[in-house]
Short mmCIF file of C-alpha atoms in Angstrom, two decimals:
data_model
loop_
_atom_site.label_atom_id
_atom_site.label_comp_id
_atom_site.label_asym_id
_atom_site.label_seq_id
_atom_site.Cartn_x
_atom_site.Cartn_y
_atom_site.Cartn_z
CA MET A 1134 65.57 -54.66 29.60
CA LYS A 1135 62.30 -55.29 27.79
CA TYR A 1136 59.33 -52.92 27.68
CA ILE A 1137 55.66 -52.87 26.78
CA ILE A 1138 53.31 -50.02 25.85
CA GLY A 1139 49.76 -49.42 27.02
CA ILE A 1140 47.55 -47.21 24.85
CA ASP A 1141 44.33 -45.75 26.29
CA LEU A 1142 42.13 -44.32 23.55
CA GLY A 1143 39.90 -42.06 25.65
CA THR A 1144 37.04 -39.74 24.81
CA SER A 1145 39.09 -36.55 24.74
CA ALA A 1146 42.69 -37.79 24.46
CA VAL A 1147 44.91 -40.77 23.81
CA LYS A 1148 47.33 -41.66 26.60
CA THR A 1149 50.37 -43.89 26.18
CA VAL A 1150 52.63 -45.39 28.86
CA LEU A 1151 55.92 -47.26 28.56
CA VAL A 1152 56.46 -49.88 31.27
CA ASN A 1153 59.43 -52.13 32.01
CA THR A 1154 59.51 -55.68 33.39
CA LYS A 1155 59.61 -54.33 36.96
CA GLY A 1156 56.29 -52.59 36.47
CA GLU A 1157 57.89 -49.14 36.46
CA ILE A 1158 56.41 -46.34 34.32
CA CYS A 1159 59.39 -45.20 32.25
CA ALA A 1160 57.62 -42.58 30.14
CA GLU A 1161 54.17 -41.36 29.21
CA ALA A 1162 52.73 -39.13 26.52
CA SER A 1163 49.23 -38.00 25.60
CA LYS A 1164 47.57 -36.08 22.80
CA ASN A 1165 44.13 -34.47 22.63
CA TYR A 1166 41.49 -34.56 19.91
CA PRO A 1167 38.14 -32.78 19.61
CA LEU A 1168 34.58 -33.92 20.19
CA LEU A 1169 32.03 -32.99 17.52
CA HIS A 1170 28.58 -31.89 18.73
CA GLU A 1171 26.64 -31.07 15.56
CA LYS A 1172 23.27 -31.11 17.33
CA THR A 1173 21.93 -31.45 20.84
CA GLY A 1174 22.51 -35.04 21.92
CA TYR A 1175 25.02 -35.76 19.15
CA SER A 1176 28.59 -36.74 20.01
CA GLU A 1177 31.00 -37.84 17.29
CA GLN A 1178 34.71 -37.99 16.47
CA ASN A 1179 36.79 -38.37 13.36
CA PRO A 1180 38.59 -41.73 13.80
CA GLU A 1181 41.51 -40.48 11.72
CA GLU A 1182 42.23 -38.08 14.58
CA TRP A 1183 42.76 -41.12 16.81
CA ILE A 1184 45.31 -42.53 14.38
CA GLN A 1185 47.25 -39.31 13.90
CA GLN A 1186 47.35 -38.42 17.58
CA THR A 1187 48.27 -41.94 18.67
CA ALA A 1188 51.18 -41.97 16.21
CA SER A 1189 52.26 -38.57 17.54
CA ALA A 1190 52.03 -39.75 21.15
CA LEU A 1191 54.02 -42.89 20.41
CA ASN A 1192 56.71 -40.85 18.67
CA GLU A 1193 56.99 -38.62 21.72
CA LEU A 1194 56.92 -41.59 24.10
CA ILE A 1195 59.80 -43.37 22.38
CA SER A 1196 61.78 -40.17 21.94
CA LYS A 1197 61.56 -39.01 25.57
CA SER A 1198 62.25 -42.49 26.99
CA ASP A 1199 65.47 -43.04 25.04
CA VAL A 1200 64.48 -46.72 24.78
CA ARG A 1201 65.47 -48.71 21.70
CA PRO A 1202 62.35 -49.63 19.69
CA GLU A 1203 63.60 -53.22 19.34
CA ASP A 1204 63.38 -53.54 23.14
CA ILE A 1205 59.64 -52.79 23.08
CA GLU A 1206 58.17 -56.27 23.02
CA GLY A 1207 54.44 -55.64 22.96
CA ILE A 1208 51.54 -53.18 22.80
CA SER A 1209 47.98 -53.44 24.05
CA TYR A 1210 44.97 -51.15 24.22
CA SER A 1211 42.22 -49.71 26.32
CA GLY A 1212 39.43 -47.84 24.61
CA GLN A 1213 36.26 -45.82 25.08
CA MET A 1214 33.33 -48.23 24.91
CA HIS A 1215 30.26 -48.49 22.68
CA GLY A 1216 31.43 -46.18 19.85
CA LEU A 1217 30.37 -47.12 16.33
CA VAL A 1218 32.94 -47.16 13.52
CA LEU A 1219 31.73 -48.36 10.11
CA LEU A 1220 33.94 -49.67 7.30
CA ASP A 1221 33.06 -50.72 3.76
CA LYS A 1222 34.19 -53.95 2.06
CA ASN A 1223 37.55 -52.34 1.25
CA HIS A 1224 37.92 -51.32 4.90
CA ASN A 1225 37.50 -47.64 4.14
CA LEU A 1226 35.90 -45.42 6.79
CA LEU A 1227 32.28 -44.55 5.95
CA ARG A 1228 31.47 -41.80 8.45
CA HIS A 1229 32.56 -40.22 11.73
CA ALA A 1230 32.36 -42.46 14.79
CA ILE A 1231 29.23 -42.10 16.93
CA LEU A 1232 30.40 -42.11 20.55
CA TRP A 1233 29.22 -43.65 23.83
CA ASN A 1234 27.79 -40.34 25.12
CA ASP A 1235 25.64 -39.73 22.03
CA THR A 1236 21.94 -39.80 22.93
CA ARG A 1237 20.16 -39.58 19.56
CA THR A 1238 18.96 -43.20 19.57
CA THR A 1239 16.01 -43.19 21.99
CA ALA A 1240 13.60 -44.32 19.25
CA GLN A 1241 15.90 -47.19 18.29
CA CYS A 1242 16.04 -48.37 21.91
CA HIS A 1243 12.23 -48.56 21.95
CA GLN A 1244 12.34 -50.45 18.65
CA LEU A 1245 14.71 -53.01 20.15
CA TYR A 1246 12.24 -53.81 22.91
CA GLU A 1247 9.48 -54.14 20.32
CA MET A 1248 11.56 -56.45 18.12
CA ILE A 1249 13.16 -58.56 20.86
CA GLY A 1250 11.34 -57.98 24.12
CA GLU A 1251 12.98 -56.50 27.21
CA LYS A 1252 13.13 -59.83 29.06
CA ARG A 1253 14.81 -61.69 26.18
CA LEU A 1254 17.28 -58.88 25.56
CA LEU A 1255 18.31 -58.99 29.23
CA GLU A 1256 18.62 -62.78 29.12
CA ILE A 1257 21.08 -62.64 26.21
CA THR A 1258 23.02 -59.41 26.74
CA LYS A 1259 22.53 -58.87 30.53
CA ASN A 1260 21.91 -55.18 29.77
CA GLN A 1261 19.11 -52.77 28.93
CA ALA A 1262 18.77 -51.07 25.57
CA LEU A 1263 20.37 -47.68 26.20
CA GLU A 1264 21.23 -44.85 23.85
CA GLY A 1265 24.96 -45.18 24.47
CA PHE A 1266 25.25 -48.77 23.24
CA THR A 1267 26.43 -49.75 19.77
CA LEU A 1268 23.43 -51.64 18.39
CA PRO A 1269 21.01 -48.67 18.66
CA LYS A 1270 23.60 -46.62 16.75
CA LEU A 1271 23.70 -49.25 13.99
CA LEU A 1272 19.91 -49.14 13.74
CA TRP A 1273 19.97 -45.32 13.65
CA VAL A 1274 22.38 -45.37 10.70
CA LYS A 1275 20.24 -48.04 9.02
CA GLU A 1276 17.17 -45.81 9.35
CA HIS A 1277 18.60 -42.33 8.77
CA GLU A 1278 21.65 -42.99 6.56
CA PRO A 1279 20.62 -46.06 4.51
CA GLU A 1280 23.13 -45.30 1.75
CA ILE A 1281 25.95 -45.57 4.30
CA PHE A 1282 24.50 -48.64 6.00
CA ASP A 1283 24.19 -50.44 2.66
CA GLN A 1284 27.93 -49.96 2.10
CA ALA A 1285 28.90 -51.14 5.58
CA ALA A 1286 30.74 -54.47 5.68
CA VAL A 1287 31.94 -54.45 9.30
CA PHE A 1288 31.40 -52.40 12.43
CA MET A 1289 34.19 -51.76 14.90
CA LEU A 1290 34.71 -50.26 18.33
CA PRO A 1291 37.13 -47.33 18.68
CA LYS A 1292 40.24 -49.08 20.01
CA ASP A 1293 39.67 -51.94 17.56
CA TYR A 1294 39.80 -49.48 14.66
CA LEU A 1295 43.06 -48.07 16.01
CA ARG A 1296 44.49 -51.58 16.32
CA PHE A 1297 43.33 -52.37 12.77
CA LYS A 1298 45.20 -49.35 11.44
CA MET A 1299 48.32 -50.48 13.32
CA THR A 1300 48.18 -54.12 12.18
CA GLY A 1301 45.89 -54.34 9.16
CA LEU A 1302 43.82 -57.01 10.99
CA ILE A 1303 40.27 -56.80 12.32
CA HIS A 1304 39.20 -58.27 15.67
CA SER A 1305 37.08 -57.47 18.68
CA GLU A 1306 37.35 -58.86 22.22
CA TYR A 1307 34.79 -59.80 24.81
CA SER A 1308 34.96 -56.86 27.25
CA ASP A 1309 34.23 -54.30 24.51
CA ALA A 1310 31.88 -56.56 22.54
CA ALA A 1311 29.75 -56.90 25.70
CA GLY A 1312 28.86 -53.21 25.35
CA THR A 1313 27.39 -53.54 21.86
CA LEU A 1314 24.08 -55.28 22.79
CA LEU A 1315 24.92 -57.97 20.23
CA LEU A 1316 27.02 -60.28 22.41
CA ASN A 1317 25.68 -63.23 24.33
CA VAL A 1318 27.60 -62.32 27.48
CA SER A 1319 27.34 -65.71 29.21
CA GLU A 1320 28.25 -67.75 26.12
CA LYS A 1321 30.91 -65.26 24.86
CA LYS A 1322 29.72 -65.22 21.24
CA TRP A 1323 27.83 -62.91 18.91
CA SER A 1324 24.10 -63.63 19.12
CA GLU A 1325 22.72 -64.93 15.84
CA GLU A 1326 19.23 -64.63 17.31
CA LEU A 1327 19.62 -60.89 17.98
CA CYS A 1328 21.21 -60.22 14.60
CA GLN A 1329 18.32 -61.93 12.81
CA LEU A 1330 15.66 -60.17 14.87
CA VAL A 1331 17.05 -56.68 14.20
CA GLY A 1332 18.10 -57.25 10.58
CA ILE A 1333 21.87 -57.04 11.04
CA ASP A 1334 24.00 -59.49 9.06
CA ILE A 1335 26.18 -61.33 11.59
CA SER A 1336 29.06 -61.03 9.11
CA MET A 1337 29.26 -57.36 10.16
CA CYS A 1338 30.46 -58.52 13.59
CA PRO A 1339 34.27 -58.86 13.82
CA SER A 1340 35.87 -62.10 15.02
CA LEU A 1341 36.27 -62.37 18.80
CA VAL A 1342 39.46 -63.01 20.80
CA GLU A 1343 40.61 -62.82 24.42
CA SER A 1344 41.93 -59.48 25.66
CA SER A 1345 45.45 -60.87 26.21
CA GLU A 1346 45.63 -62.64 22.85
CA CYS A 1347 48.33 -61.63 20.35
CA VAL A 1348 46.48 -60.63 17.19
CA GLY A 1349 49.39 -59.52 15.00
CA THR A 1350 52.39 -57.25 14.77
CA ILE A 1351 52.94 -53.62 13.78
CA ASN A 1352 52.50 -53.07 10.05
CA GLU A 1353 54.92 -51.26 7.75
CA GLU A 1354 52.88 -48.04 7.56
CA PHE A 1355 52.62 -47.58 11.31
CA SER A 1356 56.22 -48.64 11.83
CA GLN A 1357 57.31 -45.78 9.58
CA LYS A 1358 55.05 -43.33 11.44
CA THR A 1359 56.26 -44.23 14.92
CA GLY A 1360 59.61 -46.00 14.75
CA LEU A 1361 58.18 -49.17 16.28
CA THR A 1362 59.63 -52.34 14.81
CA LEU A 1363 57.68 -54.75 12.63
CA SER A 1364 58.24 -57.47 15.24
CA THR A 1365 56.39 -55.58 18.01
CA LYS A 1366 53.59 -57.86 19.20
CA VAL A 1367 50.08 -56.41 19.31
CA PHE A 1368 47.55 -57.70 21.85
CA ALA A 1369 43.78 -57.26 21.64
CA GLY A 1370 43.33 -55.13 24.77
CA GLY A 1371 40.10 -54.33 26.55
CA ALA A 1372 37.32 -51.82 27.13
CA ASP A 1373 38.37 -48.80 29.16
CA ASN A 1374 36.51 -49.89 32.26
CA ALA A 1375 37.81 -53.47 32.10
CA CYS A 1376 41.35 -52.13 31.70
CA GLY A 1377 40.77 -49.61 34.47
CA ALA A 1378 39.80 -52.53 36.69
CA ILE A 1379 42.92 -54.49 35.72
CA GLY A 1380 45.10 -51.42 36.29
CA ALA A 1381 43.58 -51.01 39.75
CA GLY A 1382 43.96 -54.69 40.66
CA ILE A 1383 40.21 -55.49 40.58
CA LEU A 1384 40.83 -59.14 39.76
CA SER A 1385 39.05 -61.17 42.43
CA SER A 1386 35.67 -61.46 44.12
CA GLY A 1387 34.59 -58.58 46.35
CA GLU A 1388 36.92 -55.97 44.86
CA THR A 1389 35.31 -52.70 43.74
CA LEU A 1390 36.49 -49.67 41.77
CA CYS A 1391 35.33 -46.07 41.50
CA SER A 1392 36.70 -44.32 38.42
CA ILE A 1393 36.00 -40.66 37.72
CA GLY A 1394 36.96 -39.56 34.22
CA THR A 1395 34.71 -37.88 31.67
CA SER A 1396 32.12 -40.35 32.85
CA GLY A 1397 32.01 -41.92 36.30
CA VAL A 1398 32.08 -45.66 36.89
CA VAL A 1399 31.48 -47.96 39.83
CA LEU A 1400 32.71 -51.44 38.94
CA SER A 1401 32.63 -54.63 41.01
CA TYR A 1402 34.30 -57.93 40.08
CA GLU A 1403 32.09 -60.96 39.43
CA GLU A 1404 33.09 -64.59 38.94
CA ARG A 1405 29.71 -65.86 37.76
CA ASN A 1406 28.05 -65.42 34.38
CA ASP A 1407 24.50 -65.80 35.72
CA ARG A 1408 24.00 -62.93 38.19
CA ASP A 1409 20.70 -61.12 37.59
CA PHE A 1410 20.53 -57.38 38.30
CA ALA A 1411 17.43 -56.93 36.10
CA GLY A 1412 19.35 -54.41 33.99
CA LYS A 1413 19.71 -51.93 36.87
CA VAL A 1414 23.49 -51.97 36.39
CA HIS A 1415 25.60 -53.17 33.46
CA TYR A 1416 26.94 -56.72 33.45
CA PHE A 1417 29.94 -57.16 31.18
CA ASN A 1418 32.78 -59.54 30.39
CA HIS A 1419 36.04 -58.62 32.13
CA GLY A 1420 39.42 -58.26 30.41
CA LYS A 1421 40.50 -61.19 32.58
CA GLU A 1422 39.58 -64.46 30.91
CA ASN A 1423 36.26 -66.01 32.01
CA ALA A 1424 35.51 -63.24 34.50
CA PHE A 1425 32.79 -60.58 34.60
CA TYR A 1426 31.91 -57.33 36.33
CA THR A 1427 28.90 -55.30 37.31
CA MET A 1428 29.06 -51.60 36.55
CA GLY A 1429 27.06 -48.45 37.12
CA VAL A 1430 27.73 -45.35 35.04
CA THR A 1431 27.31 -41.61 35.54
CA LEU A 1432 27.55 -40.05 32.07
CA SER A 1433 28.82 -36.63 33.21
CA ALA A 1434 31.12 -37.10 36.18
CA GLY A 1435 34.44 -35.39 35.57
CA HIS A 1436 32.76 -33.77 32.58
CA SER A 1437 30.49 -31.87 34.98
CA LEU A 1438 33.49 -30.41 36.80
CA SER A 1439 35.23 -29.59 33.50
CA TRP A 1440 32.05 -27.92 32.23
CA PHE A 1441 31.78 -25.85 35.41
CA ARG A 1442 35.41 -24.76 35.30
CA ASP A 1443 35.40 -23.98 31.56
CA ASN A 1444 32.31 -21.79 31.87
CA PHE A 1445 32.73 -20.15 35.26
CA ALA A 1446 36.42 -20.40 36.21
CA GLU A 1447 38.26 -20.75 32.91
CA ASN A 1448 41.47 -19.16 34.20
CA GLU A 1449 41.79 -21.56 37.14
CA SER A 1450 43.37 -25.00 37.27
CA PHE A 1451 41.39 -27.83 38.81
CA GLU A 1452 43.69 -27.65 41.85
CA GLU A 1453 42.90 -23.95 42.30
CA LEU A 1454 39.19 -24.54 41.78
CA LEU A 1455 39.03 -27.25 44.47
CA ALA A 1456 41.42 -25.63 46.93
CA ASP A 1457 38.66 -23.93 48.92
CA ILE A 1458 35.98 -26.63 49.15
CA ASN A 1459 37.03 -27.67 52.67
CA ASN A 1460 35.88 -24.24 53.81
CA VAL A 1461 32.36 -25.09 52.66
CA PRO A 1462 30.21 -27.29 54.94
CA ILE A 1463 28.52 -30.54 53.90
CA GLY A 1464 25.57 -29.64 51.73
CA SER A 1465 27.29 -26.65 50.12
CA ASN A 1466 25.29 -24.18 52.18
CA GLY A 1467 21.97 -25.55 50.92
CA LEU A 1468 22.96 -26.14 47.29
CA LEU A 1469 22.46 -29.40 45.36
CA PHE A 1470 23.76 -30.28 41.89
CA THR A 1471 22.61 -33.13 39.64
CA PRO A 1472 25.20 -34.08 36.97
CA TYR A 1473 22.78 -34.85 34.14
CA LEU A 1474 24.44 -32.67 31.50
CA VAL A 1475 24.00 -35.24 28.71
CA GLY A 1476 21.28 -37.40 30.25
CA GLU A 1477 21.91 -40.22 32.70
CA ARG A 1478 22.46 -43.97 32.68
CA THR A 1479 22.52 -45.49 36.21
CA PRO A 1480 20.04 -45.81 37.79
CA HIS A 1481 17.97 -43.63 35.46
CA ALA A 1482 18.21 -44.70 31.83
CA ASP A 1483 17.01 -41.29 30.70
CA ALA A 1484 18.41 -39.44 27.70
CA THR A 1485 16.26 -36.32 28.22
CA ILE A 1486 16.96 -35.55 31.88
CA ARG A 1487 19.20 -32.51 32.33
CA GLY A 1488 21.33 -31.20 35.15
CA SER A 1489 20.33 -28.66 37.75
CA PHE A 1490 21.44 -26.57 40.68
CA ILE A 1491 18.75 -26.60 43.36
CA GLY A 1492 18.68 -24.15 46.26
CA MET A 1493 20.59 -21.17 44.83
CA ASP A 1494 20.39 -17.89 46.67
CA ALA A 1495 22.26 -14.59 46.61
CA SER A 1496 24.65 -15.66 49.38
CA HIS A 1497 26.23 -18.50 47.43
CA LYS A 1498 29.82 -18.13 46.28
CA LYS A 1499 31.78 -19.94 43.58
CA ARG A 1500 33.24 -22.32 46.17
CA ASP A 1501 29.70 -23.37 47.19
CA PHE A 1502 28.90 -24.25 43.58
CA THR A 1503 32.20 -26.12 43.25
CA ARG A 1504 31.53 -28.26 46.31
CA ALA A 1505 27.96 -28.86 45.15
CA VAL A 1506 29.29 -30.20 41.83
CA ILE A 1507 31.69 -32.53 43.65
CA GLU A 1508 28.98 -33.76 46.01
CA GLY A 1509 26.47 -34.23 43.16
CA ILE A 1510 28.90 -36.36 41.16
CA THR A 1511 29.63 -38.47 44.25
CA PHE A 1512 25.93 -38.91 45.04
CA SER A 1513 25.31 -40.10 41.49
CA LEU A 1514 28.04 -42.73 41.83
CA ASN A 1515 26.61 -43.79 45.18
CA GLU A 1516 23.39 -44.76 43.43
CA SER A 1517 25.34 -47.53 41.66
CA ILE A 1518 27.00 -48.64 44.90
CA GLU A 1519 23.57 -48.77 46.53
CA ILE A 1520 22.22 -51.10 43.81
CA ILE A 1521 25.21 -53.45 44.10
CA ARG A 1522 24.84 -53.60 47.88
CA GLU A 1523 21.08 -54.18 47.66
CA ASN A 1524 21.81 -57.26 45.53
CA GLY A 1525 23.78 -58.90 48.31
CA LYS A 1526 27.29 -57.69 47.56
CA GLU A 1527 29.39 -56.63 50.55
CA ILE A 1528 31.63 -53.65 49.77
CA THR A 1529 34.26 -53.10 52.46
CA SER A 1530 36.67 -50.95 50.45
CA ILE A 1531 36.79 -49.14 47.12
CA VAL A 1532 39.81 -48.31 44.97
CA SER A 1533 39.35 -44.77 43.61
CA ILE A 1534 41.07 -43.72 40.39
CA GLY A 1535 40.80 -40.90 37.87
CA GLY A 1536 40.17 -37.22 38.52
CA GLY A 1537 38.37 -37.94 41.78
CA ALA A 1538 41.52 -39.56 43.19
CA LYS A 1539 43.70 -36.49 42.63
CA ASN A 1540 42.20 -34.42 45.44
CA ASP A 1541 42.32 -35.38 49.14
CA SER A 1542 39.12 -33.51 49.94
CA TRP A 1543 37.19 -35.30 47.22
CA LEU A 1544 38.54 -38.68 48.35
CA GLN A 1545 37.31 -37.97 51.89
CA ILE A 1546 33.89 -36.98 50.50
CA GLN A 1547 33.79 -40.33 48.68
CA ALA A 1548 34.60 -42.19 51.91
CA ASP A 1549 31.86 -40.30 53.77
CA VAL A 1550 29.18 -40.64 51.07
CA PHE A 1551 29.98 -44.29 50.21
CA ASN A 1552 30.46 -45.07 53.93
CA THR A 1553 33.44 -47.29 53.21
CA LYS A 1554 37.23 -47.20 53.11
CA ILE A 1555 38.68 -45.52 50.01
CA ILE A 1556 42.06 -46.65 48.70
CA LYS A 1557 44.32 -44.36 46.68
CA LEU A 1558 46.97 -46.03 44.51
CA SER A 1559 50.66 -45.10 44.57
CA THR A 1560 50.96 -44.69 40.80
CA GLU A 1561 47.54 -44.34 39.26
CA GLN A 1562 47.69 -44.77 35.50
CA GLY A 1563 44.17 -46.15 35.08
CA PRO A 1564 43.18 -47.94 31.88
CA ALA A 1565 46.56 -47.30 30.20
CA LEU A 1566 48.28 -49.36 32.90
CA GLY A 1567 45.65 -52.09 32.58
CA ALA A 1568 46.36 -52.21 28.84
CA ALA A 1569 50.09 -52.45 29.55
CA MET A 1570 49.44 -55.29 32.00
CA LEU A 1571 47.54 -57.21 29.32
CA ALA A 1572 50.58 -56.84 27.06
CA ALA A 1573 52.97 -57.92 29.84
CA TYR A 1574 50.85 -60.99 30.59
CA GLY A 1575 50.42 -61.71 26.87
CA CYS A 1576 54.19 -61.53 26.37
CA GLY A 1577 54.59 -64.21 29.04
CA TRP A 1578 56.34 -62.00 31.59
CA TYR A 1579 53.97 -63.29 34.30
CA ASN A 1580 51.87 -66.41 34.84
CA SER A 1581 48.70 -64.47 35.60
CA LEU A 1582 47.27 -60.97 35.70
CA GLU A 1583 47.17 -61.29 39.50
CA GLU A 1584 50.92 -61.93 39.59
CA CYS A 1585 51.42 -58.92 37.34
CA ALA A 1586 49.21 -56.77 39.60
CA ASP A 1587 51.24 -57.70 42.68
CA LEU A 1588 54.27 -56.07 41.07
CA PHE A 1589 52.64 -53.23 39.14
CA ILE A 1590 50.15 -51.91 41.74
CA SER A 1591 50.45 -50.61 45.30
CA SER A 1592 48.37 -48.30 47.51
CA SER A 1593 49.64 -45.03 48.96
CA LYS A 1594 46.86 -43.84 51.26
CA THR A 1595 43.47 -44.83 52.65
CA TYR A 1596 40.54 -42.66 53.70
CA GLN A 1597 38.14 -43.86 56.38
CA PRO A 1598 34.59 -42.48 56.60
CA LYS A 1599 34.19 -39.88 59.34
CA LEU A 1600 31.45 -41.15 61.60
CA GLU A 1601 30.03 -37.66 62.20
CA ASN A 1602 29.73 -37.03 58.43
CA VAL A 1603 28.07 -40.28 57.36
CA PRO A 1604 24.54 -39.58 58.74
CA VAL A 1605 24.59 -36.00 57.44
CA TYR A 1606 25.44 -37.21 53.95
CA LYS A 1607 22.81 -39.93 54.21
CA GLN A 1608 20.17 -37.26 54.81
CA LEU A 1609 21.46 -35.07 51.98
CA TYR A 1610 21.68 -38.06 49.62
CA ALA A 1611 17.99 -38.78 50.18
CA LEU A 1612 17.19 -35.21 49.06
CA TYR A 1613 19.48 -35.59 46.04
CA LYS A 1614 17.56 -38.66 44.86
CA GLU A 1615 14.29 -36.69 44.96
CA VAL A 1616 15.59 -34.08 42.50
CA TYR A 1617 15.47 -36.49 39.53
CA TYR A 1618 11.77 -37.19 39.99
CA GLN A 1619 10.97 -33.50 40.57
CA THR A 1620 12.78 -32.37 37.39
CA LYS A 1621 12.12 -35.30 35.02
CA ASP A 1622 9.00 -33.86 33.39
CA LEU A 1623 10.41 -30.32 33.36
CA SER A 1624 13.47 -31.54 31.42
CA LYS A 1625 11.26 -33.17 28.79
CA LYS A 1626 9.19 -30.00 28.36
CA LEU A 1627 12.28 -27.81 28.15
CA ASN A 1628 13.74 -30.04 25.44
CA GLN A 1629 11.66 -28.26 22.77
CA PHE A 1630 13.72 -25.13 23.40
CA SER A 1631 17.10 -26.89 23.11
CA ARG A 1632 19.56 -26.23 20.32
CA LYS A 1633 18.69 -28.52 17.41
#
């Protein structure tokens, strides 16, 4: 039997899955790596950690599966979006990667509007200038680290750097390139106009390929590190959210995904390249050829729950922490949480807003705070769903994946807040499975990604909104939306006291 591997290079860990031709997960392995927060708003990683930990995970994957390396036909990737990796002309790493959740580039975002104009930027890229995107990071390095920028010959996105180290070849693909603010999303090419306006040589942009395209084979160095054969085909892969959509079967019009990882994502499939959301949500190229998707993002979704557990319940598992939330009524006994721990993206492109608990009193217990965190994350995601619906999109069901799909109570809260049917998948592997599906399709196992999805993906349970809960949550959601406007100025004033 033949096999393929999907690699998901996430924000906190790399996950690998081994899948056979029947779509069965035969083995999986993951390895963690640290985030580096040198200053408030900074978020970086050492890309060499990605390489070392991926090699370690692949070693473990092959060892525990007892599969012959020569039977592994292909590999593909999913990766955290927007991160900036800079290489010199000899392809040596110039600095740590600046990640998607880094918010140091507010000034550069303003500069982009001054240089390009907000309307023109939206026309070309379909997206606003936000701190998380790659182009503002490039401009920050150009301004604050000119000696590094002058040496830079090419920029790369995180998974593309990993693939380069595994093959020796440099490429990008459309779903990840769409998150740089340098891609003409409709025309699927780097924008010469934008590069000229911002003073970036277009030669710094890597060549573009389709997500399912074979871009090489494993090189000698990585073969020795992992045991993979030199004949193992390597496919371009996709951005984490595009691969998450593929792995959840979001491959046709009307299908919508809610993914709760470190960040939270609401993603809806689009066939057209000319939808206009005025930058309220992201509009990116899909990992499926000639397809697109709209997407809203909550920067601190699962991260908010991890932060709460690590600081206030460090000896509890997530299962233990959430076990008691059904004993707390809707509204967490008068407690609201806003998940703005590192700023926010949708619908508030605001790098300085910070999170809050509103309504605390002496009667509140840990379980009240826990439920408030869960409800706050879900409300934030609902803001993206609201925008998509307001623009004429009917959402009749949502596939939920990630941390929010691991708890029945949270899935029911999603159904009640979103007021729609929530679908839980039988085997939820997220972006790693989507990456594996790109490899399977690229290897020619199936005629289309849809055919692959029919075999690889099935649902296990659905959650219908409880009619008595929907109006209560609607009332609470309206209060939640007020908190941003009531705390916006306070967050800016408090920023002077933050750790620098």
